[in-house]
CSV table of C-alpha atoms in Angstrom, one decimal:
chain,number,residue,atom,x,y,z
A,1,MET,CA,0.0,0.0,0.0
A,2,SER,CA,1.5,3.3,-1.1
A,3,GLU,CA,2.0,6.2,1.4
A,4,GLN,CA,-0.7,8.4,-0.1
A,5,LEU,CA,-3.3,5.6,0.0
A,6,LYS,CA,-3.0,4.7,3.7
A,7,PRO,CA,-6.3,6.0,5.1
A,8,TRP,CA,-5.0,6.6,8.6
A,9,HIS,CA,-2.3,9.1,7.4
A,10,GLY,CA,-2.7,12.9,7.4
A,11,ILE,CA,-4.9,15.0,9.6
A,12,HIS,CA,-7.9,13.2,11.1
A,13,VAL,CA,-9.9,15.7,13.1
A,14,ALA,CA,-11.1,14.3,16.5
A,15,SER,CA,-14.4,15.8,15.9
A,16,ALA,CA,-16.5,17.7,18.4
A,17,LEU,CA,-20.2,16.7,18.4
A,18,GLN,CA,-22.9,19.3,18.0
A,19,PHE,CA,-26.0,19.1,20.2
A,20,ASN,CA,-29.4,20.7,19.9
A,21,ASP,CA,-30.8,23.0,22.7
A,22,ASP,CA,-32.3,19.9,24.4
A,23,LEU,CA,-28.9,18.1,24.2
A,24,SER,CA,-30.1,15.7,21.5
A,25,VAL,CA,-27.5,15.1,18.8
A,26,ASP,CA,-27.6,17.6,16.0
A,27,TYR,CA,-26.9,15.1,13.2
A,28,ASP,CA,-27.4,17.7,10.4
A,29,GLY,CA,-25.0,20.1,12.1
A,30,PHE,CA,-22.5,17.3,12.5
A,31,ALA,CA,-22.8,16.3,8.8
A,32,GLU,CA,-22.2,19.9,7.8
A,33,HIS,CA,-19.1,20.0,10.0
A,34,VAL,CA,-17.7,16.9,8.3
A,35,GLN,CA,-18.2,18.5,4.9
A,36,TRP,CA,-16.7,21.8,6.1
A,37,LEU,CA,-13.6,20.0,7.4
A,38,ALA,CA,-13.1,18.2,4.1
A,39,ALA,CA,-13.6,21.5,2.2
A,40,ASN,CA,-10.9,23.1,4.3
A,41,GLY,CA,-8.2,20.5,3.5
A,42,MET,CA,-8.5,18.0,6.3
A,43,HIS,CA,-7.8,14.4,5.3
A,44,GLY,CA,-10.3,12.6,7.6
A,45,ILE,CA,-12.3,12.7,10.7
A,46,THR,CA,-12.3,10.6,13.9
A,47,PRO,CA,-15.9,10.6,15.4
A,48,ASN,CA,-16.7,9.0,18.8
A,49,GLY,CA,-13.5,10.0,20.5
A,50,SER,CA,-13.4,11.8,23.9
A,51,LEU,CA,-13.8,15.1,22.1
A,52,GLY,CA,-17.0,13.7,20.5
A,53,GLU,CA,-18.3,12.8,24.0
A,54,TYR,CA,-18.9,9.2,23.0
A,55,GLN,CA,-19.2,8.1,26.7
A,56,THR,CA,-22.4,10.1,26.9
A,57,LEU,CA,-24.0,8.6,23.8
A,58,THR,CA,-26.5,5.8,23.6
A,59,ASP,CA,-25.6,2.8,21.4
A,60,GLU,CA,-28.0,4.1,18.8
A,61,GLU,CA,-26.6,7.6,18.8
A,62,ARG,CA,-23.0,6.3,18.7
A,63,ALA,CA,-23.7,4.1,15.7
A,64,ARG,CA,-25.6,6.9,13.9
A,65,VAL,CA,-22.7,9.3,14.4
A,66,VAL,CA,-20.5,6.9,12.5
A,67,THR,CA,-22.9,6.4,9.6
A,68,THR,CA,-23.5,10.2,9.5
A,69,ALA,CA,-19.8,10.8,9.1
A,70,VAL,CA,-19.4,8.2,6.4
A,71,GLU,CA,-22.4,9.4,4.5
A,72,ALA,CA,-21.3,13.1,4.7
A,73,ALA,CA,-17.7,12.4,3.8
A,74,PRO,CA,-16.7,13.3,0.2
A,75,GLU,CA,-14.6,11.0,-1.9
A,76,GLY,CA,-11.1,10.6,-0.5
A,77,PHE,CA,-12.0,11.9,3.0
A,78,HIS,CA,-11.4,9.1,5.5
A,79,VAL,CA,-13.4,8.2,8.6
A,80,MET,CA,-11.6,6.6,11.6
A,81,PRO,CA,-14.1,6.1,14.4
A,82,GLY,CA,-13.2,5.6,18.0
A,83,VAL,CA,-14.2,2.1,19.1
A,84,ALA,CA,-13.4,2.3,22.8
A,85,ALA,CA,-15.3,0.0,25.1
A,86,TYR,CA,-14.7,-1.7,28.5
A,87,GLY,CA,-14.3,-5.2,27.1
A,88,ALA,CA,-12.8,-6.9,24.0
A,89,LEU,CA,-16.2,-8.3,22.8
A,90,GLU,CA,-17.9,-5.0,23.0
A,91,THR,CA,-15.0,-3.3,21.3
A,92,ARG,CA,-15.1,-5.8,18.5
A,93,ARG,CA,-18.8,-5.0,18.0
A,94,TRP,CA,-18.0,-1.3,17.5
A,95,VAL,CA,-15.2,-2.3,15.1
A,96,GLU,CA,-17.7,-4.4,13.2
A,97,GLN,CA,-20.2,-1.5,13.2
A,98,ALA,CA,-17.5,0.9,11.8
A,99,ALA,CA,-16.5,-1.6,9.1
A,100,GLU,CA,-20.1,-2.2,8.1
A,101,ALA,CA,-20.8,1.5,7.9
A,102,GLY,CA,-17.9,2.0,5.5
A,103,ALA,CA,-15.2,3.5,7.8
A,104,HIS,CA,-11.6,3.2,6.6
A,105,SER,CA,-9.9,2.5,9.9
A,106,VAL,CA,-10.6,2.6,13.6
A,107,LEU,CA,-8.9,4.2,16.6
A,108,MET,CA,-8.7,1.8,19.6
A,109,LEU,CA,-7.8,2.2,23.2
A,110,PRO,CA,-6.5,-0.7,25.3
A,111,PRO,CA,-8.9,-2.2,28.0
A,112,ASN,CA,-9.9,0.8,30.1
A,113,VAL,CA,-11.9,-0.8,32.9
A,114,TYR,CA,-8.9,-2.1,34.9
A,115,ARG,CA,-5.1,-2.1,34.7
A,116,ALA,CA,-4.8,-5.1,32.3
A,117,GLU,CA,-1.7,-7.2,32.1
A,118,ARG,CA,0.3,-7.8,28.8
A,119,GLU,CA,-1.5,-10.9,27.7
A,120,ALA,CA,-5.0,-9.3,28.2
A,121,ILE,CA,-3.9,-6.3,26.1
A,122,LEU,CA,-2.6,-8.5,23.3
A,123,GLU,CA,-5.8,-10.5,23.4
A,124,HIS,CA,-7.9,-7.3,23.4
A,125,TYR,CA,-6.3,-6.1,20.1
A,126,ARG,CA,-6.2,-9.6,18.6
A,127,ILE,CA,-10.0,-10.0,19.0
A,128,ALA,CA,-10.6,-6.7,17.4
A,129,ALA,CA,-8.1,-7.3,14.6
A,130,GLU,CA,-10.0,-10.3,13.4
A,131,VAL,CA,-12.6,-8.0,11.9
A,132,GLY,CA,-10.0,-7.0,9.3
A,133,ILE,CA,-10.2,-3.2,9.3
A,134,PRO,CA,-6.9,-1.3,10.0
A,135,ILE,CA,-6.5,-0.5,13.7
A,136,VAL,CA,-4.6,2.5,15.1
A,137,ALA,CA,-3.8,2.0,18.8
A,138,TYR,CA,-4.5,4.9,21.1
A,139,ASN,CA,-1.9,5.2,23.9
A,140,ASN,CA,-3.5,7.4,26.7
A,141,PRO,CA,-2.2,6.1,30.0
A,142,TYR,CA,-3.7,9.1,31.8
A,143,ASP,CA,-7.2,7.9,31.2
A,144,THR,CA,-6.8,4.1,30.8
A,145,LYS,CA,-4.0,3.5,33.4
A,146,ILE,CA,-2.4,1.3,30.8
A,147,ASP,CA,0.8,2.4,29.0
A,148,LEU,CA,1.3,1.0,25.5
A,149,SER,CA,5.0,1.1,25.8
A,150,PRO,CA,7.2,1.1,22.7
A,151,ALA,CA,8.0,-2.6,23.3
A,152,LEU,CA,4.4,-3.5,23.6
A,153,LEU,CA,3.4,-1.5,20.5
A,154,ALA,CA,6.2,-3.3,18.6
A,155,GLU,CA,4.7,-6.6,19.7
A,156,LEU,CA,1.2,-5.6,18.7
A,157,HIS,CA,2.5,-4.5,15.3
A,158,ALA,CA,4.6,-7.6,14.8
A,159,GLU,CA,1.6,-9.8,15.4
A,160,GLY,CA,-0.4,-7.8,12.8
A,161,HIS,CA,-2.9,-6.3,15.2
A,162,ILE,CA,-2.2,-2.6,14.6
A,163,VAL,CA,-1.0,-0.3,11.8
A,164,GLY,CA,-0.2,2.8,13.8
A,165,VAL,CA,-0.4,4.5,17.2
A,166,LYS,CA,-1.9,7.8,18.4
A,167,GLU,CA,0.7,8.8,21.0
A,168,PHE,CA,-0.8,10.9,23.7
A,169,THR,CA,1.8,10.8,26.5
A,170,GLY,CA,3.4,14.0,25.4
A,171,ASP,CA,6.8,12.3,25.8
A,172,VAL,CA,8.4,13.0,22.4
A,173,ARG,CA,11.3,10.7,23.2
A,174,ARG,CA,9.1,7.8,22.6
A,175,ALA,CA,8.9,8.5,18.9
A,176,TYR,CA,12.5,7.4,18.4
A,177,GLU,CA,12.2,4.3,20.5
A,178,ILE,CA,9.0,3.3,18.6
A,179,GLN,CA,10.9,3.8,15.3
A,180,GLU,CA,13.8,1.6,16.5
A,181,LEU,CA,11.6,-1.2,17.7
A,182,ALA,CA,8.9,-1.1,15.0
A,183,PRO,CA,10.2,0.8,12.0
A,184,GLU,CA,7.0,0.1,10.0
A,185,LEU,CA,4.6,1.2,12.7
A,186,ASP,CA,3.1,4.6,11.8
A,187,LEU,CA,3.3,7.3,14.4
A,188,LEU,CA,0.4,9.7,14.7
A,189,ILE,CA,0.5,12.9,16.8
A,190,GLY,CA,-1.9,12.5,19.7
A,191,THR,CA,-1.7,15.9,21.5
A,192,ASP,CA,-1.9,19.2,19.6
A,193,ASP,CA,0.8,20.8,21.8
A,194,VAL,CA,3.6,18.5,20.7
A,195,LEU,CA,2.7,18.7,17.0
A,196,LEU,CA,6.0,20.2,15.9
A,197,GLU,CA,8.2,17.9,18.0
A,198,LEU,CA,6.5,14.7,16.8
A,199,GLY,CA,6.4,16.1,13.2
A,200,LEU,CA,10.1,16.4,13.3
A,201,ALA,CA,10.4,12.9,14.8
A,202,GLY,CA,8.7,11.4,11.7
A,203,ALA,CA,4.9,11.4,12.4
A,204,VAL,CA,2.8,10.6,9.4
A,205,GLY,CA,-0.5,11.7,10.9
A,206,TRP,CA,-2.2,13.9,13.5
A,207,ILE,CA,-5.5,13.0,15.3
A,208,ALA,CA,-6.2,16.6,16.0
A,209,GLY,CA,-8.5,18.7,18.2
A,210,TYR,CA,-8.0,22.4,17.2
A,211,PRO,CA,-8.7,22.0,13.5
A,212,ASN,CA,-12.3,21.9,14.6
A,213,ALA,CA,-11.9,25.7,14.9
A,214,LEU,CA,-8.8,26.5,12.8
A,215,PRO,CA,-8.4,24.0,10.0
A,216,THR,CA,-6.5,26.2,7.5
A,217,ALA,CA,-3.8,27.2,10.1
A,218,SER,CA,-3.6,23.7,11.4
A,219,LEU,CA,-3.0,22.3,7.9
A,220,GLU,CA,-0.3,24.8,7.2
A,221,LEU,CA,1.5,24.0,10.4
A,222,TYR,CA,1.2,20.2,10.0
A,223,SER,CA,2.4,20.3,6.4
A,224,LEU,CA,5.5,22.3,7.4
A,225,ALA,CA,6.2,20.2,10.5
A,226,THR,CA,6.1,16.9,8.6
A,227,SER,CA,7.6,17.9,5.3
A,228,GLY,CA,11.1,16.6,6.1
A,229,ASN,CA,12.5,19.8,4.7
A,230,PRO,CA,14.7,21.5,7.4
A,231,ALA,CA,13.9,24.9,5.8
A,232,ASP,CA,10.2,24.5,6.6
A,233,ILE,CA,10.9,24.3,10.4
A,234,GLY,CA,11.8,28.0,10.3
A,235,LYS,CA,8.5,28.7,8.7
A,236,ALA,CA,6.6,26.5,11.1
A,237,LEU,CA,8.1,27.8,14.4
A,238,PRO,CA,6.4,31.3,14.4
A,239,ILE,CA,3.0,29.7,13.6
A,240,TYR,CA,3.5,27.1,16.3
A,241,ARG,CA,4.3,29.8,18.8
A,242,ASP,CA,1.3,31.8,17.8
A,243,LEU,CA,-1.1,28.8,18.0
A,244,HIS,CA,0.4,27.1,21.1
A,245,ARG,CA,-1.7,29.1,23.5
A,246,LEU,CA,-4.7,27.2,22.0
A,247,LEU,CA,-3.0,23.9,21.2
A,248,ARG,CA,-2.1,23.3,24.8
A,249,TRP,CA,-5.8,23.2,25.8
A,250,ASP,CA,-6.0,19.9,24.0
A,251,SER,CA,-4.2,18.2,26.8
A,252,LYS,CA,-6.1,19.8,29.7
A,253,THR,CA,-9.0,18.4,31.6
A,254,GLU,CA,-11.4,21.0,30.1
A,255,PHE,CA,-10.3,20.3,26.5
A,256,VAL,CA,-13.8,19.4,25.2
A,257,GLN,CA,-15.4,22.6,26.5
A,258,ALA,CA,-12.4,24.7,25.5
A,259,ILE,CA,-12.3,23.5,21.9
A,260,LYS,CA,-16.1,23.9,21.6
A,261,LEU,CA,-15.8,27.4,22.9
A,262,SER,CA,-13.0,28.2,20.4
A,263,MET,CA,-15.3,26.9,17.7
A,264,ASP,CA,-18.0,29.3,18.8
A,265,VAL,CA,-15.6,32.2,18.9
A,266,ALA,CA,-14.4,31.3,15.4
A,267,GLY,CA,-17.9,31.2,14.0
A,268,ARG,CA,-18.5,27.5,14.0
A,269,LYS,CA,-21.1,25.7,16.1
A,270,GLY,CA,-19.4,24.2,19.2
A,271,GLY,CA,-22.1,24.7,21.7
A,272,ARG,CA,-22.8,22.9,25.0
A,273,CYS,CA,-21.5,19.6,26.3
A,274,ARG,CA,-23.5,16.8,27.8
A,275,PRO,CA,-23.2,16.1,31.5
A,276,PRO,CA,-21.0,15.4,33.3
A,277,ARG,CA,-19.0,18.0,31.5
A,278,SER,CA,-20.1,21.3,33.0
A,279,PRO,CA,-19.6,24.8,31.6
A,280,LEU,CA,-16.2,26.3,32.0
A,281,THR,CA,-15.6,28.6,34.9
A,282,PRO,CA,-15.9,32.3,34.0
A,283,GLU,CA,-12.1,32.6,34.4
A,284,ILE,CA,-11.2,29.7,32.1
A,285,ALA,CA,-13.9,30.8,29.6
A,286,ALA,CA,-12.5,34.3,29.5
A,287,LYS,CA,-9.0,32.8,28.9
A,288,VAL,CA,-10.0,30.5,26.1
A,289,THR,CA,-12.0,33.3,24.5
A,290,ALA,CA,-9.1,35.8,24.7
A,291,ASP,CA,-6.6,33.2,23.4
A,292,THR,CA,-8.9,32.4,20.5
A,293,GLU,CA,-9.5,36.0,19.6
A,294,ALA,CA,-5.8,36.8,19.8
A,295,VAL,CA,-5.1,34.0,17.2
A,296,LEU,CA,-7.9,35.1,15.0
A,297,ALA,CA,-6.7,38.7,15.1
A,298,LYS,CA,-3.4,37.5,13.6
A,299,GLY,CA,-5.3,36.2,10.6
A,300,TYR,CA,-5.3,32.5,11.4
A,301,LYS,CA,-8.4,30.6,10.5
C-alpha cells in the first residue's frame, strides 16, 4: 500500500459533536461539520472520541454518528471512528459496526476498565483485529491507566494487530524508540501541543482537536512540520508559537469545553456539552476566548 493511500495518514480531526438545545444530537450540524472540514483541507475525521463525548451517547446515537460521518464524507475523505469499550467483545462489536458503515480504519484504546496485564492487552487487540479493518492503537495512560510502551506496541504490530499509534503521552522521546523497535509502525501525533516535535520525529498523521476551529492554520502548520525539509521548520516555528496558547488546551481536563468554545468564537457551532462536562468557569472561559480572539486577530483561520 503506497504512502498516499494509507487512510490513517494525514490530519484526522477528532471531531466535536454538536447538540441541539435539548442536548439531543444535531446530526445535520455534524454532517455539515464533516463536509466543512473536508472542504478546508483535512484528510479525515475521527468521530466518537473523547472530544466527541462518546461516553455520553446511547448505542443508537453512537452508531448513527459513524454512519452520518461516512455518508457526509466526500470521496477521499477518510473516517476513523473511535471504538473504545470496556471489554474486548464490546470493542469488537464497535469495530464491526464501523467496518459495516464504510469506515476506513478505527482508533482503539486498550482495555480501560482495569489495569490489564500484557496478555490481556494483546488479546484485546487480537480479537478486534479479526474484523479486518486497520486499527490505530491509542496510547493514553492518563485515562486508561495502561501504558502501551514502545516494546508492547512493537509486539502488537509484529503480530499484525495494529498499523499505527496515536501517541498521547506528550513524551516526544518515545517516537524514536518506537521507530527503533517497530520501523514500519506509523506514528500519529496525539496531542496538539507536541505537533512540531513529533512532526520532526517522523509522524505521518495527526489526530487533532483544534482543526475543529482552525483547519487552515492547522493544515499549514502540520504540512510544514512533517515535510522533512529543514527549511520548513523556520516557517513552522512562528506559527507554532502563535497557536500554542490554544493547542495546549487539547491536553487539559477541560479540552472538550475549550475547543467547543473556540469553535463558537471562530464562527463554528461548538455549543454545549452533555453532562458530566459542566460549563467552563468564567475565568477559564475568558482565557479561552481571549486566546482564540488573539489567534484570529493575527489572521489565522
